[in-house]
Tab-separated table of C-alpha atoms in Angstrom:
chain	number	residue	atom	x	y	z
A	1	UNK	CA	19.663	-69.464	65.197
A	2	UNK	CA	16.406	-71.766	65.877
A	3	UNK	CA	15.642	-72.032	62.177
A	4	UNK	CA	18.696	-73.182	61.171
A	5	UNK	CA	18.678	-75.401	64.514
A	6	UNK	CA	14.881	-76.528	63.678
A	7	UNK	CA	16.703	-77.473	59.679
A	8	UNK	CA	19.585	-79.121	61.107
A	9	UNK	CA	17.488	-81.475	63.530
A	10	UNK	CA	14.891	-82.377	60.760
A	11	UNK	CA	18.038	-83.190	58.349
A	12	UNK	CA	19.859	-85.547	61.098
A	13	UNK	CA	16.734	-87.198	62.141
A	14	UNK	CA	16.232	-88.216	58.271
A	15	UNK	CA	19.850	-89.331	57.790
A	16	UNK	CA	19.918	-91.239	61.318
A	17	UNK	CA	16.348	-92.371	62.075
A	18	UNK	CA	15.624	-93.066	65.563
A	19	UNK	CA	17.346	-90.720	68.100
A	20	UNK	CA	16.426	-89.724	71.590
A	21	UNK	CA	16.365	-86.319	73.335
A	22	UNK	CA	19.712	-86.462	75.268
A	23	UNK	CA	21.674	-87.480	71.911
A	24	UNK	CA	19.953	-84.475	69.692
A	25	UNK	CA	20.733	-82.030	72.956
A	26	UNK	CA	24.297	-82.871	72.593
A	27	UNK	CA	24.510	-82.902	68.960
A	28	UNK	CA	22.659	-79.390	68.796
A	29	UNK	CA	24.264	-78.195	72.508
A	30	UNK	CA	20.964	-77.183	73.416
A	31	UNK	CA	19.168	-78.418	76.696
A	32	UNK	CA	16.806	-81.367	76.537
A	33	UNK	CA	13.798	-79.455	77.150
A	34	UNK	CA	14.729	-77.053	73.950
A	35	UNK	CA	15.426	-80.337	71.742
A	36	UNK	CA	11.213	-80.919	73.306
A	37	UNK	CA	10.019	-77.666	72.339
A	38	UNK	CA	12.047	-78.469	68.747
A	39	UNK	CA	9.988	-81.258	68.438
A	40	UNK	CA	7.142	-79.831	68.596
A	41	UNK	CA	7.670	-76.586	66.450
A	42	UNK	CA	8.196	-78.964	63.757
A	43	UNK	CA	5.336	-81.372	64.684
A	44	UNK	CA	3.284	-78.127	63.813
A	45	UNK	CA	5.169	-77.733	60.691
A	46	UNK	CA	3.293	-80.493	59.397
A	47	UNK	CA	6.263	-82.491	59.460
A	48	UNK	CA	5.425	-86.247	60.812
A	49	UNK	CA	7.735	-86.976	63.920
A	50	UNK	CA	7.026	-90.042	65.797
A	51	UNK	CA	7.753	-90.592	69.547
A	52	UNK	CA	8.907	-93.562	71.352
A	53	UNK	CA	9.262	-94.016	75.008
A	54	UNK	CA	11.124	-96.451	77.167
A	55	UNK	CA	14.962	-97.244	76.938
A	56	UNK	CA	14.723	-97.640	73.262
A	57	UNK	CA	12.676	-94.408	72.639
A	58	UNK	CA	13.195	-91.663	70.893
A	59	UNK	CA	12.165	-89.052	67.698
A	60	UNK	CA	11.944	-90.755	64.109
A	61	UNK	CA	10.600	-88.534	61.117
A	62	UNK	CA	8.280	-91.065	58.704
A	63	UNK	CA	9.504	-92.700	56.093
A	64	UNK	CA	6.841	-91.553	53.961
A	65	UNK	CA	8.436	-87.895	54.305
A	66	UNK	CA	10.651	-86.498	51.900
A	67	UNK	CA	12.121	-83.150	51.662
A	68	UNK	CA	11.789	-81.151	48.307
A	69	UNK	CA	13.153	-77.710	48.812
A	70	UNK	CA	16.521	-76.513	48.178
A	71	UNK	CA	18.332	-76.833	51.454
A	72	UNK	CA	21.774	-76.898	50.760
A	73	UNK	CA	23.523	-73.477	50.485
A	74	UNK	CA	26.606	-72.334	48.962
A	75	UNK	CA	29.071	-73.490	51.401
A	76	UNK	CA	27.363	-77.157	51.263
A	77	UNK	CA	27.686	-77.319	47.547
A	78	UNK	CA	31.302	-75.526	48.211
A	79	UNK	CA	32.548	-78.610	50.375
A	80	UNK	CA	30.638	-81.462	48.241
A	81	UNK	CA	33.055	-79.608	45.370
A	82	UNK	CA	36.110	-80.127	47.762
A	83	UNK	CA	35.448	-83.588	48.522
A	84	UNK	CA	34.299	-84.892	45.183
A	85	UNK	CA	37.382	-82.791	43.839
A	86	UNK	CA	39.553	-84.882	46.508
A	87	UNK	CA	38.705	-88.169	45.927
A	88	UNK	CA	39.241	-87.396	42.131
A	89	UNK	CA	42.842	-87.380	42.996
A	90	UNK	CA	42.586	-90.655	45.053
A	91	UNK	CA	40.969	-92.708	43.033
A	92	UNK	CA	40.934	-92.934	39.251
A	93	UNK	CA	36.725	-93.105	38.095
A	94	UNK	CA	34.835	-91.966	35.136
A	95	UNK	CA	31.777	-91.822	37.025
A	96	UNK	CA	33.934	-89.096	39.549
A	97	UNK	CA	34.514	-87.028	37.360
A	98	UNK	CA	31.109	-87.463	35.918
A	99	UNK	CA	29.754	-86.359	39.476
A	100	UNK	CA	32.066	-83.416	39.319
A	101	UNK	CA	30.252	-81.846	36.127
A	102	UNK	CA	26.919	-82.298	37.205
A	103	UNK	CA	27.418	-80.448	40.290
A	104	UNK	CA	29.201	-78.214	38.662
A	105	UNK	CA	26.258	-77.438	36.245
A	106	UNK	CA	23.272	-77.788	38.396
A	107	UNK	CA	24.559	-76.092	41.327
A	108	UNK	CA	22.528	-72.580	41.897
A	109	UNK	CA	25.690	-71.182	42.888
A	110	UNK	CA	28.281	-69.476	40.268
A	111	UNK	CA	31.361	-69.648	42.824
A	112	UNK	CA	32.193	-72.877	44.517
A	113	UNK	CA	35.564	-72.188	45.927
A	114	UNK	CA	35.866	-73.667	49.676
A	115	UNK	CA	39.329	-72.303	49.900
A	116	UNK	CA	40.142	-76.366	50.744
A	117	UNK	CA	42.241	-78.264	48.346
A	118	UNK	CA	42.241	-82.199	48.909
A	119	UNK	CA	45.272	-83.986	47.083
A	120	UNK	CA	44.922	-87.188	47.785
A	121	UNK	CA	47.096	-88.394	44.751
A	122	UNK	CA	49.887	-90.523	46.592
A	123	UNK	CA	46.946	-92.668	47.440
A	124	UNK	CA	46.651	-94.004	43.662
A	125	UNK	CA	50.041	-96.472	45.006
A	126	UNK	CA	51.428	-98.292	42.128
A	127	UNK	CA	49.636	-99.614	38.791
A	128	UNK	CA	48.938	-102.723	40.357
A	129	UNK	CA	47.430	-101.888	43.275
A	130	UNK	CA	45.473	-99.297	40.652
A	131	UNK	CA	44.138	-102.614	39.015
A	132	UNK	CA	43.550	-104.425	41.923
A	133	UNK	CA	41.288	-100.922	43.254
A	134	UNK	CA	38.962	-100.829	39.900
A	135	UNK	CA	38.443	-104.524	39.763
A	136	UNK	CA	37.340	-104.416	43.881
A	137	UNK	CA	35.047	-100.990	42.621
A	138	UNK	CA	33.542	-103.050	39.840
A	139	UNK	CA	32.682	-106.223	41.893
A	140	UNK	CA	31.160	-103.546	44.705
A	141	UNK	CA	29.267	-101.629	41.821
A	142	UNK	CA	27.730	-104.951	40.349
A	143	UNK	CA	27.399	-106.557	43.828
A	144	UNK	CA	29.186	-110.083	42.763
A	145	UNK	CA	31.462	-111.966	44.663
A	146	UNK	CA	35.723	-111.643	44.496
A	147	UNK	CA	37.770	-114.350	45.265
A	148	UNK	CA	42.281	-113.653	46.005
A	149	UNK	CA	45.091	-115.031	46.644
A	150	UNK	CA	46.197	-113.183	49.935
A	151	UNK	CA	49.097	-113.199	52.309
A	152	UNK	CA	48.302	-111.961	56.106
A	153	UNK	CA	50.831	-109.989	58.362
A	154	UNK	CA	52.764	-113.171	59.815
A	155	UNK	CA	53.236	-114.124	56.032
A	156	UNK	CA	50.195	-117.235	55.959
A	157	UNK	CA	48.559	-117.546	52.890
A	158	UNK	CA	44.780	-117.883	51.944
A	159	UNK	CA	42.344	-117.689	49.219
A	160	UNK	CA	39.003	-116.005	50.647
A	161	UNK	CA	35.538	-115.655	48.711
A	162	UNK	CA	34.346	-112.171	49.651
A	163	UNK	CA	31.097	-110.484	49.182
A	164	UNK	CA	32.757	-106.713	48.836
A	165	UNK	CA	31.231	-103.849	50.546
A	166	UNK	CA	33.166	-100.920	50.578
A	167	UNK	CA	37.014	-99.905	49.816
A	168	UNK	CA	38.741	-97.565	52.979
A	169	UNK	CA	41.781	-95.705	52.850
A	170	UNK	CA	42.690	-96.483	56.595
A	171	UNK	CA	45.866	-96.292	58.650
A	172	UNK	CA	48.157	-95.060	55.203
A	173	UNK	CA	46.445	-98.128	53.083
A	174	UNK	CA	44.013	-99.070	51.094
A	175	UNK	CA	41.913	-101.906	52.633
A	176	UNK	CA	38.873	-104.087	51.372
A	177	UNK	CA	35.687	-104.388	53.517
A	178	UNK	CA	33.907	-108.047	52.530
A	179	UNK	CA	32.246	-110.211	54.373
A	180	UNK	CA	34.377	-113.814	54.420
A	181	UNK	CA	31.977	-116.975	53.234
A	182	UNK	CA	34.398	-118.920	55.066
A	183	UNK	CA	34.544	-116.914	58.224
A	184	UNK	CA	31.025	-115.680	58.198
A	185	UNK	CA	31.871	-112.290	59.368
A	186	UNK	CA	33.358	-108.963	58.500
A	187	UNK	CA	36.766	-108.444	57.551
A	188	UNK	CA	39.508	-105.663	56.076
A	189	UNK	CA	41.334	-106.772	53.621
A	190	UNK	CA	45.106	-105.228	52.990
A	191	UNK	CA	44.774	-103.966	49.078
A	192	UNK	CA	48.656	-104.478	48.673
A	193	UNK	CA	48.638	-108.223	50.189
A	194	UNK	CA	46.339	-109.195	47.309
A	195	UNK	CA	47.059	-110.873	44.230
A	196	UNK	CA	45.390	-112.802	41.391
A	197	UNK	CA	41.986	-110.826	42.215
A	198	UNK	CA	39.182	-112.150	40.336
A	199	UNK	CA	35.850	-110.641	39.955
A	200	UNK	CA	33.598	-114.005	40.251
A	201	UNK	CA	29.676	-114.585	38.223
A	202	UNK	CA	28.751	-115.177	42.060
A	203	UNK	CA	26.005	-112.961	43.173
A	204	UNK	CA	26.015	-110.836	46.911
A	205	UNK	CA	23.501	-112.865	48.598
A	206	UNK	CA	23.622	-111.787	52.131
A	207	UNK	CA	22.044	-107.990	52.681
A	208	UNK	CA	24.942	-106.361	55.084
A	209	UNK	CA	24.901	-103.058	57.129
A	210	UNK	CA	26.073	-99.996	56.691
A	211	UNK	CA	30.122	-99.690	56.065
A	212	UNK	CA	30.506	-97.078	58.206
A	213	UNK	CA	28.433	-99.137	61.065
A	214	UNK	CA	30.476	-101.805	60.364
A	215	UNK	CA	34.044	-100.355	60.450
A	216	UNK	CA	32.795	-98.776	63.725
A	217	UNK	CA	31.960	-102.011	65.600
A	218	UNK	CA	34.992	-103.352	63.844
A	219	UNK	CA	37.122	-100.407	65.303
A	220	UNK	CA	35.550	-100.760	68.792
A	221	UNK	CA	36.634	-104.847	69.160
A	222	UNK	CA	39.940	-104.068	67.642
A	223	UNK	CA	41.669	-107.317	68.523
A	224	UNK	CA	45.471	-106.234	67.911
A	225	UNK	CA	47.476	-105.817	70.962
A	226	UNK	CA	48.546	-102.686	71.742
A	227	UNK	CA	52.030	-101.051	73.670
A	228	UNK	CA	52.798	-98.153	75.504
A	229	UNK	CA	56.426	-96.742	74.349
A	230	UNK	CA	58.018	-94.100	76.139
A	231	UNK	CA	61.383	-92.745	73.879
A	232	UNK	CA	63.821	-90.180	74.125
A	233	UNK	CA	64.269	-88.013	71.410
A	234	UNK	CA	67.158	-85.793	70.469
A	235	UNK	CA	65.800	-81.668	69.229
A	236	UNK	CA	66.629	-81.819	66.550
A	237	UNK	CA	64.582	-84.798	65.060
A	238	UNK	CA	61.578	-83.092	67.123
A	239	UNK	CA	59.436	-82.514	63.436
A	240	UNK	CA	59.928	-86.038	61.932
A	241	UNK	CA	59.546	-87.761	65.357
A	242	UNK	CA	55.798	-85.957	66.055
A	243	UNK	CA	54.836	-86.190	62.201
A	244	UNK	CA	55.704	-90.016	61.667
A	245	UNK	CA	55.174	-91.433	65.263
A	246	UNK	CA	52.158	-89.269	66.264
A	247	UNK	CA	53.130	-89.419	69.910
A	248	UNK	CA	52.960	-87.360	72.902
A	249	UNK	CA	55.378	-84.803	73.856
A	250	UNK	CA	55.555	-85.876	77.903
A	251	UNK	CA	58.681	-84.299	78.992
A	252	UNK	CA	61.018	-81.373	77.546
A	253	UNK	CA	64.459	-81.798	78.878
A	254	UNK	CA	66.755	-78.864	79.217
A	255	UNK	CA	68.887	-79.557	76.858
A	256	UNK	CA	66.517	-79.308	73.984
A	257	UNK	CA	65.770	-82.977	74.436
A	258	UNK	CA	62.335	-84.414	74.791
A	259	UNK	CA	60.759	-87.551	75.687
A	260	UNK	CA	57.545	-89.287	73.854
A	261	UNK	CA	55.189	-91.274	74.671
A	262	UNK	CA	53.364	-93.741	72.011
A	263	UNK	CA	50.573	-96.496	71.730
A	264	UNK	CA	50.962	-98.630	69.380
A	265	UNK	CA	50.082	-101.868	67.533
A	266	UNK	CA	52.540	-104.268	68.701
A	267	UNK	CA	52.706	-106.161	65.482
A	268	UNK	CA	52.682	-103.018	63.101
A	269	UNK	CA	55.457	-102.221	61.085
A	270	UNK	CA	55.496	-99.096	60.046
A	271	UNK	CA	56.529	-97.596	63.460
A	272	UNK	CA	59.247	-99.996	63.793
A	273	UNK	CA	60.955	-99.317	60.980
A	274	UNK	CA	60.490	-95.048	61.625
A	275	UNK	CA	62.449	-96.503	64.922
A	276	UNK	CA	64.983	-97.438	63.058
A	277	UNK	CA	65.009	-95.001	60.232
A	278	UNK	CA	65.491	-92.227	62.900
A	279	UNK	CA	68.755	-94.436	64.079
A	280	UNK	CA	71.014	-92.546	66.996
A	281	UNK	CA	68.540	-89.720	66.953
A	282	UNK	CA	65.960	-91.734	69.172
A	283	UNK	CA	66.372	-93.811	71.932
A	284	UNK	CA	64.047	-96.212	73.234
A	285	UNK	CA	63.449	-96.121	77.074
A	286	UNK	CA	60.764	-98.330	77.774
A	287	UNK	CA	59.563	-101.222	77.413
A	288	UNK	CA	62.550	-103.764	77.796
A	289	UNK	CA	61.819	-106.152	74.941
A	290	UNK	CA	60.910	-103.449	72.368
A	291	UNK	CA	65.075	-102.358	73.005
A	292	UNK	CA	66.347	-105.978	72.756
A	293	UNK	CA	64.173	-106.419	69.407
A	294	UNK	CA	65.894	-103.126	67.655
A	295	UNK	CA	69.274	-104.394	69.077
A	296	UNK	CA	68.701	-107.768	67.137
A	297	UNK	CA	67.415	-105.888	64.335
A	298	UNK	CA	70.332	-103.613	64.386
A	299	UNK	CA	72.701	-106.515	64.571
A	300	UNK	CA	71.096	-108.748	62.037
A	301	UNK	CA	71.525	-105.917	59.265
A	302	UNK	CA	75.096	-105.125	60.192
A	303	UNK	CA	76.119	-108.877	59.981
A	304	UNK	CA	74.262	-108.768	56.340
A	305	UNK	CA	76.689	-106.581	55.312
A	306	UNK	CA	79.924	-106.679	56.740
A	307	UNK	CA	79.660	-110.324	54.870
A	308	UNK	CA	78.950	-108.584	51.564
């Protein structure tokens, strides 16, 4: 419907400033001379849109603007209840849970119920890397600097000074975003590599974007070198071979047999070691010096214990 349309434009332009026509048209999947005629129903409004032209143009609501009616509905408050609910489980914070009741008591709505449930409990990892999470929460809370002892992938170790941003839960980790004094840029910081973390008396002095904006241009110059895979797969490890290796299906043999395809981080190690979890079951085809490195792998553990 247009009012709900007309709503959900004025609520993105306030949340994402600056945004031309062609962007709102595909956001809304409306044509760019609707998102126009948009513009100006709610120019009439009285609501204070500015336009831009040129290659940086576009529609920006003032900043003096500020919406006081209840615009949220039930299933808004429904999946703010699911996600607050969620990260309850993942992370272990007084102020969470504190956030949970007020909701719950100032919402207009008597049933919240999403019919979504979020565990996110296997996140918590062991007490240490609990420890490690609230001390990395506080320093982000009081905006001071953190300083680590911390080991990188290829086993090097170093003791950064960090200006914390943001903790992510990205690819089945938790990871510290900081920007490095030594470095002078953004990094991610592996939770579990960390020891000795200390929450420093030195202040955040540097004013840093968004971490979403960052962890976006960080994801877009991903630096790690990547591998196609192609492997054969017997049926019936099908299940585990999709859920853990989160390939493609490319061929289906007639024997029940199938063969994947995978890109992956070439110095990851989680997917090597499903490789070899999944033993006879999977076979590798492709490339050459992927097989040779399971064969040595294979060989190295058998020699450990056949000397046992």
């Amino acid at each position: 419907m247009k009012t709900d349309r007309l709503l959900g434009m004025t609520v993105y332009l306030l949340n994402h400033g600056k945004t031309n026509a062609k962007s709102l048209s595909q956001k809304f999947s409306v044509s760019v001379r609707t998102v126009q005629r948009d513009i100006d129903c709610l120019c009439a409004a009285g609501i204070p849109i500015c336009s831009t032209y040129g290659a940086n143009g576009g529609y920006e609501i003032l900043d003096s603007f500020r919406m006081t009616r209840q615009v949220a509905g039930q299933q808004d408050y429904s999946f703010i209840m699911t996600a607050l609910k969620g990260l309850a489980t993942a992370f272990d914070d007084p102020g969470i849970r504190t956030t949970l009741e007020k909701i719950t008591a100032t919402s207009p709505f008597i049933n919240l119920e999403s019919g979504l449930l979020l565990d996110f409990g296997t996140l918590r990892g062991n007490e240490e890397v609990v420890r490690r999470l609230k001390i990395l929460n506080e320093a982000i809370r009081k905006k001071r600097v953190v300083r680590f002892n911390y080991a990188n992938a290829s086993g090097g170790a170093s003791i950064p000074e960090v200006e914390p941003i943001a903790l992510a839960y990205k690819w089945y980790s938790w990871y510290l975003l900081g920007y490095s004094s030594d470095r002078k840029d953004y990094r991610l910081y592996k939770v579990i590599r960390m020891d000795q973390v200390h929450l420093t008396e030195l202040p955040v002095v540097h004013r840093h974007p968004s971490a979403n904006r960052i962890l976006n241009r960080h994801d877009q110059n991903d630096g790690r070198k990547y591998i196609d895979i192609r492997i054969r797969c017997k049926s019936e490890v099908r299940t585990r071979a999709i859920e853990y290796l989160n390939g493609i299906v490319e061929k289906e043999l007639e024997n029940g047999d199938f063969i994947m395809k995978l890109h992956l981080p070439e110095n990851e190690q989680l997917w090597f070691g499903t490789l070899l979890s999944l033993g006879k079951l999977v076979q590798v085809i492709e490339p050459a010096f992927l097989k040779e490195r399971l064969c040595r792998c294979c060989k190295e553990i058998l020699n450990l214990y056949e000397h046992l």
